[in-house]
């Protein structure tokens, strides 16, 4: 039987992610790969003992619920989705929640709806906090399983058409080659392979990225949903223009991996640029605004290329969000200044520009779990 530790408190944090090359095959297709990287913008959660289930944010927003699944989230949809999903997959959690309540406070430094996996980071933070606080078996509910539960929380509970990179990269960190082989149909947990997560950081040069948000919020699910529906239709037929583009995207990932491991940043950058060209073609095919991934994205990608970036592309679903650029080593801050100037000229008043190293640490947990 679990006993309450009077002042038990867990703190977790996770980094944002960028899909460097190969995207959006993580969301659209289940036979290819991406190179994705965790970057040093973080979000997280704290969890401590409470009478009921309390959800809080630093803004002062606060809601209290009965101990169990949350039906009406009252604006805390992301947190409720994480709790509800974990309750479905971890029956022992239901017993713990019935015995002991918890107060969960989420926080983030990741710009909202920017294509940097901000919502996924918060889902993962709540899942990881609950796992630690209630002492769930870390072997049964390991980080691979947690990533898969997070994807189901967003796709099933939040109704967001989404893939897997955003749920794996914040947990595992570093820059990695992610294979999605066998995950095309988004089958129930246990009925398809886990993502293969191959860290590349020890074999590749240390990288920094210039990341520029457009200031235009976008719903990644709204972008991915029509694209994925069309892709699956073509996949069933065995042919089609979107299917052909996806196969070319798959090539950018493995060619990018070869270039990165050879320390050939120019060749790596060319695959990033090729990836953006393919994304624009996919978005035009699926009716994307601005003749591709979006006018704001196009402005920032062009500015990065004009300023000497080795490669540049959007980080997420398009239609807004953010762009990243791979700078020539040592020229990061000059490239960042060029992106700021381009944003000003384009009237992108909400643009934020960051120079971000790859985050070596994914999930970070501190504190004492319940009953320990």
Short mmCIF file of C-alpha atoms in Angstrom, two decimals:
data_model
loop_
_atom_site.label_atom_id
_atom_site.label_comp_id
_atom_site.label_asym_id
_atom_site.label_seq_id
_atom_site.Cartn_x
_atom_site.Cartn_y
_atom_site.Cartn_z
CA UNK A 1 0.00 0.00 0.00
CA UNK A 2 1.34 3.45 -0.89
CA UNK A 3 1.59 6.00 1.93
CA UNK A 4 1.67 9.75 1.49
CA UNK A 5 5.04 11.45 1.89
CA UNK A 6 3.95 14.73 3.55
CA UNK A 7 6.11 17.11 1.54
CA UNK A 8 6.89 14.97 -1.49
CA UNK A 9 7.47 17.08 -4.59
CA UNK A 10 8.68 16.18 -8.06
CA UNK A 11 10.04 18.60 -10.65
CA UNK A 12 10.46 17.63 -14.30
CA UNK A 13 11.58 19.50 -17.40
CA UNK A 14 12.05 18.63 -21.06
CA UNK A 15 13.53 20.45 -24.08
CA UNK A 16 11.83 21.65 -27.23
CA UNK A 17 12.55 19.88 -30.51
CA UNK A 18 13.21 20.74 -34.13
CA UNK A 19 12.78 18.31 -37.02
CA UNK A 20 16.03 18.94 -38.85
CA UNK A 21 15.61 16.81 -41.96
CA UNK A 22 13.12 14.22 -43.21
CA UNK A 23 9.95 15.84 -41.88
CA UNK A 24 7.00 15.54 -42.04
CA UNK A 25 7.38 11.77 -42.51
CA UNK A 26 7.03 11.28 -38.74
CA UNK A 27 3.40 12.41 -38.96
CA UNK A 28 2.44 11.38 -42.49
CA UNK A 29 4.28 8.13 -43.11
CA UNK A 30 5.41 5.12 -41.14
CA UNK A 31 8.25 3.77 -43.27
CA UNK A 32 10.81 6.56 -43.24
CA UNK A 33 12.82 8.60 -40.77
CA UNK A 34 13.80 12.04 -39.55
CA UNK A 35 16.87 13.58 -38.03
CA UNK A 36 15.48 15.56 -35.12
CA UNK A 37 17.15 17.50 -32.33
CA UNK A 38 16.32 18.61 -28.83
CA UNK A 39 17.17 22.28 -28.29
CA UNK A 40 17.63 24.31 -25.14
CA UNK A 41 14.21 25.81 -24.64
CA UNK A 42 12.36 23.92 -21.91
CA UNK A 43 8.98 23.33 -20.36
CA UNK A 44 8.01 21.24 -17.40
CA UNK A 45 5.86 20.54 -14.39
CA UNK A 46 5.96 20.27 -10.63
CA UNK A 47 3.75 17.85 -8.73
CA UNK A 48 3.06 17.65 -5.02
CA UNK A 49 0.51 16.27 -2.58
CA UNK A 50 -3.05 17.68 -2.56
CA UNK A 51 -6.53 16.64 -1.51
CA UNK A 52 -7.96 16.33 -5.02
CA UNK A 53 -6.48 16.69 -8.49
CA UNK A 54 -5.40 20.31 -8.85
CA UNK A 55 -4.13 21.76 -12.11
CA UNK A 56 -2.27 25.05 -12.01
CA UNK A 57 -0.32 27.40 -14.24
CA UNK A 58 2.12 30.21 -13.35
CA UNK A 59 -0.45 32.74 -14.63
CA UNK A 60 -2.61 31.90 -11.61
CA UNK A 61 -5.11 29.78 -13.53
CA UNK A 62 -6.28 26.98 -11.28
CA UNK A 63 -8.87 24.19 -11.30
CA UNK A 64 -9.68 21.33 -8.92
CA UNK A 65 -11.13 17.99 -9.94
CA UNK A 66 -12.20 14.75 -8.30
CA UNK A 67 -9.60 12.00 -8.05
CA UNK A 68 -9.99 10.14 -11.33
CA UNK A 69 -10.41 10.80 -15.06
CA UNK A 70 -11.21 14.41 -15.93
CA UNK A 71 -14.33 14.88 -18.06
CA UNK A 72 -14.60 18.67 -18.31
CA UNK A 73 -11.06 20.04 -18.33
CA UNK A 74 -12.05 23.67 -17.85
CA UNK A 75 -9.27 24.99 -20.07
CA UNK A 76 -6.66 22.50 -18.86
CA UNK A 77 -7.10 20.25 -21.88
CA UNK A 78 -3.44 19.33 -22.31
CA UNK A 79 -2.93 18.37 -18.67
CA UNK A 80 -6.22 16.46 -18.54
CA UNK A 81 -5.37 14.55 -21.72
CA UNK A 82 -2.09 13.38 -20.20
CA UNK A 83 -3.72 12.26 -16.95
CA UNK A 84 -6.61 10.51 -18.71
CA UNK A 85 -4.31 8.68 -21.13
CA UNK A 86 -2.03 7.44 -18.37
CA UNK A 87 -5.01 6.27 -16.33
CA UNK A 88 -6.11 4.16 -19.33
CA UNK A 89 -2.71 2.54 -19.78
CA UNK A 90 -1.64 2.23 -16.13
CA UNK A 91 -4.40 0.69 -13.99
CA UNK A 92 -2.21 0.91 -10.88
CA UNK A 93 -2.22 4.70 -11.30
CA UNK A 94 -5.99 4.73 -10.74
CA UNK A 95 -5.46 3.12 -7.33
CA UNK A 96 -2.81 5.66 -6.43
CA UNK A 97 -4.94 8.61 -7.54
CA UNK A 98 -7.90 7.30 -5.50
CA UNK A 99 -5.73 7.17 -2.38
CA UNK A 100 -3.77 10.40 -2.83
CA UNK A 101 -4.46 13.57 -4.75
CA UNK A 102 -1.87 15.71 -6.48
CA UNK A 103 -1.36 19.31 -7.52
CA UNK A 104 0.32 19.71 -10.91
CA UNK A 105 1.71 23.04 -12.09
CA UNK A 106 2.88 23.25 -15.70
CA UNK A 107 5.21 25.91 -17.09
CA UNK A 108 7.01 26.57 -20.38
CA UNK A 109 9.60 28.82 -21.97
CA UNK A 110 8.71 27.48 -25.43
CA UNK A 111 6.76 29.93 -27.61
CA UNK A 112 3.14 28.79 -27.92
CA UNK A 113 2.00 27.10 -31.16
CA UNK A 114 5.41 27.68 -32.72
CA UNK A 115 6.16 24.23 -34.14
CA UNK A 116 8.72 23.47 -31.41
CA UNK A 117 6.68 20.71 -29.72
CA UNK A 118 5.48 23.01 -26.94
CA UNK A 119 2.20 21.17 -26.33
CA UNK A 120 3.89 17.78 -26.48
CA UNK A 121 6.46 18.90 -23.92
CA UNK A 122 3.65 19.72 -21.48
CA UNK A 123 1.88 16.41 -22.09
CA UNK A 124 5.16 14.60 -21.50
CA UNK A 125 5.91 16.68 -18.41
CA UNK A 126 2.60 15.69 -16.80
CA UNK A 127 3.11 12.03 -17.73
CA UNK A 128 6.65 11.97 -16.34
CA UNK A 129 5.61 13.81 -13.19
CA UNK A 130 2.77 11.36 -12.54
CA UNK A 131 5.04 8.37 -13.18
CA UNK A 132 7.60 9.60 -10.69
CA UNK A 133 5.17 10.89 -8.05
CA UNK A 134 3.07 7.73 -7.91
CA UNK A 135 6.07 5.41 -8.23
CA UNK A 136 4.99 3.64 -11.43
CA UNK A 137 7.39 0.89 -12.51
CA UNK A 138 9.98 2.67 -14.74
CA UNK A 139 10.65 -0.58 -16.60
CA UNK A 140 7.04 -1.17 -17.57
CA UNK A 141 6.41 2.53 -18.16
CA UNK A 142 9.80 3.35 -19.66
CA UNK A 143 10.46 6.45 -21.75
CA UNK A 144 9.57 4.67 -25.01
CA UNK A 145 6.18 3.72 -23.60
CA UNK A 146 5.71 7.22 -22.19
CA UNK A 147 6.37 8.72 -25.64
CA UNK A 148 3.80 6.40 -27.19
CA UNK A 149 1.20 7.24 -24.52
CA UNK A 150 1.83 10.94 -25.18
CA UNK A 151 1.11 10.44 -28.89
CA UNK A 152 -2.18 8.69 -28.05
CA UNK A 153 -3.07 11.43 -25.56
CA UNK A 154 -2.74 14.05 -28.29
CA UNK A 155 -4.30 12.05 -31.11
CA UNK A 156 -7.13 10.40 -29.16
CA UNK A 157 -7.85 12.74 -26.24
CA UNK A 158 -7.02 16.06 -27.92
CA UNK A 159 -8.00 15.06 -31.46
CA UNK A 160 -4.69 16.23 -32.98
CA UNK A 161 -3.39 14.37 -36.03
CA UNK A 162 0.24 13.92 -35.09
CA UNK A 163 3.27 11.72 -35.38
CA UNK A 164 6.04 10.66 -33.07
CA UNK A 165 9.12 12.90 -33.16
CA UNK A 166 7.58 15.52 -30.87
CA UNK A 167 6.89 12.84 -28.24
CA UNK A 168 10.27 11.06 -28.38
CA UNK A 169 12.84 13.84 -28.80
CA UNK A 170 12.00 15.83 -25.63
CA UNK A 171 12.32 12.65 -23.55
CA UNK A 172 15.56 11.31 -25.01
CA UNK A 173 17.36 14.52 -26.00
CA UNK A 174 20.37 15.05 -28.29
CA UNK A 175 20.29 14.95 -32.08
CA UNK A 176 19.09 11.60 -33.33
CA UNK A 177 18.00 9.54 -36.31
CA UNK A 178 14.43 8.38 -35.69
CA UNK A 179 13.03 5.49 -37.72
CA UNK A 180 9.23 5.19 -37.91
CA UNK A 181 9.18 1.86 -39.73
CA UNK A 182 5.91 0.03 -39.16
CA UNK A 183 4.06 3.03 -37.68
CA UNK A 184 2.05 4.08 -40.72
CA UNK A 185 -1.41 3.27 -39.38
CA UNK A 186 -0.94 4.56 -35.80
CA UNK A 187 -2.06 1.24 -34.35
CA UNK A 188 -2.88 0.77 -30.66
CA UNK A 189 0.05 0.71 -28.27
CA UNK A 190 1.65 -2.73 -28.44
CA UNK A 191 0.41 -3.49 -31.97
CA UNK A 192 3.17 -1.62 -33.81
CA UNK A 193 6.92 -1.11 -33.34
CA UNK A 194 8.38 1.56 -31.11
CA UNK A 195 10.39 4.32 -32.75
CA UNK A 196 14.05 3.45 -33.20
CA UNK A 197 15.99 6.31 -31.59
CA UNK A 198 19.63 6.45 -32.67
CA UNK A 199 21.58 9.24 -30.98
CA UNK A 200 24.19 10.82 -33.25
CA UNK A 201 25.72 13.47 -31.00
CA UNK A 202 28.87 11.56 -30.06
CA UNK A 203 29.65 10.86 -33.72
CA UNK A 204 28.80 14.25 -35.22
CA UNK A 205 30.03 17.83 -34.82
CA UNK A 206 28.49 19.95 -32.08
CA UNK A 207 25.71 21.99 -33.64
CA UNK A 208 23.88 25.18 -32.87
CA UNK A 209 20.76 26.29 -34.67
CA UNK A 210 19.21 29.70 -35.25
CA UNK A 211 15.47 29.39 -34.59
CA UNK A 212 13.02 32.12 -35.58
CA UNK A 213 9.34 31.99 -34.70
CA UNK A 214 7.03 33.63 -37.21
CA UNK A 215 4.71 34.92 -34.51
CA UNK A 216 1.87 33.25 -36.41
CA UNK A 217 0.27 30.53 -34.31
CA UNK A 218 -0.79 27.41 -36.13
CA UNK A 219 -2.53 24.17 -35.30
CA UNK A 220 -0.26 21.36 -36.47
CA UNK A 221 -3.16 18.93 -36.55
CA UNK A 222 -5.06 21.16 -38.96
CA UNK A 223 -2.08 21.04 -41.33
CA UNK A 224 -1.31 17.34 -40.92
CA UNK A 225 -4.90 16.05 -41.08
CA UNK A 226 -5.65 16.69 -44.79
CA UNK A 227 -2.09 15.75 -45.76
CA UNK A 228 -2.21 12.46 -43.88
CA UNK A 229 -5.67 11.60 -45.22
CA UNK A 230 -4.53 12.14 -48.78
CA UNK A 231 -1.29 10.27 -48.17
CA UNK A 232 -3.09 7.21 -46.77
CA UNK A 233 -5.44 7.21 -49.76
CA UNK A 234 -2.47 7.20 -52.14
CA UNK A 235 -0.70 4.57 -50.06
CA UNK A 236 -3.70 2.25 -50.36
CA UNK A 237 -3.71 2.79 -54.16
CA UNK A 238 0.05 2.28 -54.33
CA UNK A 239 0.75 5.47 -56.27
CA UNK A 240 0.21 9.22 -56.24
CA UNK A 241 2.12 12.52 -56.16
CA UNK A 242 2.11 12.85 -52.36
CA UNK A 243 3.43 9.32 -51.97
CA UNK A 244 6.25 10.14 -54.42
CA UNK A 245 7.15 13.26 -52.46
CA UNK A 246 7.19 11.32 -49.18
CA UNK A 247 9.65 8.83 -50.65
CA UNK A 248 11.92 11.71 -51.61
CA UNK A 249 11.62 13.08 -48.08
CA UNK A 250 12.75 9.72 -46.77
CA UNK A 251 15.86 10.04 -48.90
CA UNK A 252 16.77 13.42 -47.37
CA UNK A 253 16.89 11.80 -43.92
CA UNK A 254 19.29 8.98 -44.74
CA UNK A 255 21.45 11.18 -46.95
CA UNK A 256 21.47 13.79 -44.19
CA UNK A 257 22.63 11.18 -41.69
CA UNK A 258 25.51 10.15 -43.94
CA UNK A 259 26.56 13.78 -44.38
CA UNK A 260 26.34 14.56 -40.67
CA UNK A 261 28.39 11.51 -39.68
CA UNK A 262 31.01 12.52 -42.28
CA UNK A 263 31.12 16.00 -40.65
CA UNK A 264 30.16 17.48 -44.02
CA UNK A 265 27.93 20.33 -42.89
CA UNK A 266 27.56 21.75 -46.40
CA UNK A 267 26.13 18.45 -47.67
CA UNK A 268 23.98 18.22 -44.53
CA UNK A 269 22.67 21.71 -45.19
CA UNK A 270 21.79 20.81 -48.78
CA UNK A 271 19.52 18.04 -47.52
CA UNK A 272 17.82 20.52 -45.18
CA UNK A 273 17.22 22.87 -48.10
CA UNK A 274 15.97 19.99 -50.25
CA UNK A 275 13.61 19.00 -47.43
CA UNK A 276 12.09 22.49 -47.44
CA UNK A 277 11.59 22.38 -51.21
CA UNK A 278 9.72 19.08 -50.84
CA UNK A 279 7.61 20.44 -47.99
CA UNK A 280 6.61 23.42 -50.13
CA UNK A 281 5.61 21.03 -52.91
CA UNK A 282 3.56 18.92 -50.49
CA UNK A 283 1.82 21.95 -49.05
CA UNK A 284 0.96 23.28 -52.52
CA UNK A 285 -0.42 19.88 -53.43
CA UNK A 286 -2.58 19.91 -50.29
CA UNK A 287 -3.79 23.49 -50.70
CA UNK A 288 -1.35 25.23 -48.38
CA UNK A 289 -1.49 29.03 -48.11
CA UNK A 290 1.27 31.20 -49.50
CA UNK A 291 2.24 28.81 -52.28
CA UNK A 292 3.82 26.31 -49.90
CA UNK A 293 4.57 26.22 -46.19
CA UNK A 294 3.32 29.78 -45.75
CA UNK A 295 4.39 33.30 -46.63
CA UNK A 296 6.04 34.01 -43.26
CA UNK A 297 8.00 30.77 -43.42
CA UNK A 298 9.14 31.62 -46.94
CA UNK A 299 10.36 35.07 -45.88
CA UNK A 300 12.49 33.71 -43.04
CA UNK A 301 13.88 30.76 -45.02
CA UNK A 302 14.89 33.11 -47.85
CA UNK A 303 16.49 35.53 -45.39
CA UNK A 304 18.51 32.74 -43.80
CA UNK A 305 19.72 31.53 -47.17
CA UNK A 306 20.66 35.07 -48.23
CA UNK A 307 22.64 35.48 -45.00
CA UNK A 308 24.74 32.40 -45.72
CA UNK A 309 22.96 29.66 -43.79
CA UNK A 310 24.01 26.18 -44.85
CA UNK A 311 20.35 25.15 -44.82
CA UNK A 312 16.99 26.39 -43.56
CA UNK A 313 13.49 25.02 -43.21
CA UNK A 314 10.39 25.12 -41.07
CA UNK A 315 10.46 23.17 -37.81
CA UNK A 316 6.89 21.93 -37.67
CA UNK A 317 3.71 21.73 -39.66
CA UNK A 318 3.84 24.99 -41.60
CA UNK A 319 1.25 27.70 -41.98
CA UNK A 320 3.15 29.72 -39.39
CA UNK A 321 5.16 28.32 -36.52
CA UNK A 322 8.93 28.62 -36.73
CA UNK A 323 11.93 28.27 -39.00
CA UNK A 324 15.39 27.06 -38.12
CA UNK A 325 18.65 27.61 -39.95
CA UNK A 326 21.98 25.78 -39.80
CA UNK A 327 24.68 28.43 -39.56
CA UNK A 328 28.28 28.22 -40.63
CA UNK A 329 30.08 27.46 -37.33
CA UNK A 330 31.02 30.74 -35.64
CA UNK A 331 28.47 32.78 -37.61
CA UNK A 332 25.42 31.99 -35.47
CA UNK A 333 24.83 35.46 -34.09
CA UNK A 334 25.26 37.21 -37.43
CA UNK A 335 22.67 34.87 -38.91
CA UNK A 336 20.34 35.53 -35.97
CA UNK A 337 20.66 39.29 -36.56
CA UNK A 338 19.81 38.81 -40.24
CA UNK A 339 16.67 36.88 -39.30
CA UNK A 340 15.60 39.63 -36.88
CA UNK A 341 16.09 42.26 -39.56
CA UNK A 342 14.10 40.24 -42.09
CA UNK A 343 11.28 39.80 -39.60
CA UNK A 344 11.14 43.55 -38.96
CA UNK A 345 11.01 44.30 -42.69
CA UNK A 346 8.20 41.76 -43.13
CA UNK A 347 6.21 43.19 -40.23
CA UNK A 348 6.47 39.97 -38.18
CA UNK A 349 6.15 41.78 -34.87
CA UNK A 350 5.76 38.55 -32.90
CA UNK A 351 8.98 37.04 -34.21
CA UNK A 352 11.47 35.76 -31.65
CA UNK A 353 14.96 34.60 -32.63
CA UNK A 354 17.10 32.21 -30.60
CA UNK A 355 20.56 30.73 -30.98
CA UNK A 356 20.12 27.27 -29.50
CA UNK A 357 22.58 24.45 -28.92
CA UNK A 358 21.47 20.84 -29.07
CA UNK A 359 20.17 19.80 -25.65
CA UNK A 360 22.19 16.83 -24.41
CA UNK A 361 19.68 16.15 -21.63
CA UNK A 362 16.12 15.21 -22.45
CA UNK A 363 13.84 14.51 -19.50
CA UNK A 364 15.24 15.80 -16.20
CA UNK A 365 13.61 14.71 -12.93
CA UNK A 366 14.33 15.77 -9.36
CA UNK A 367 12.60 15.30 -6.02
CA UNK A 368 11.28 12.47 -3.88
CA UNK A 369 8.54 10.18 -5.24
CA UNK A 370 5.45 9.32 -3.25
CA UNK A 371 6.06 6.75 -0.54
CA UNK A 372 9.89 6.84 -0.82
#
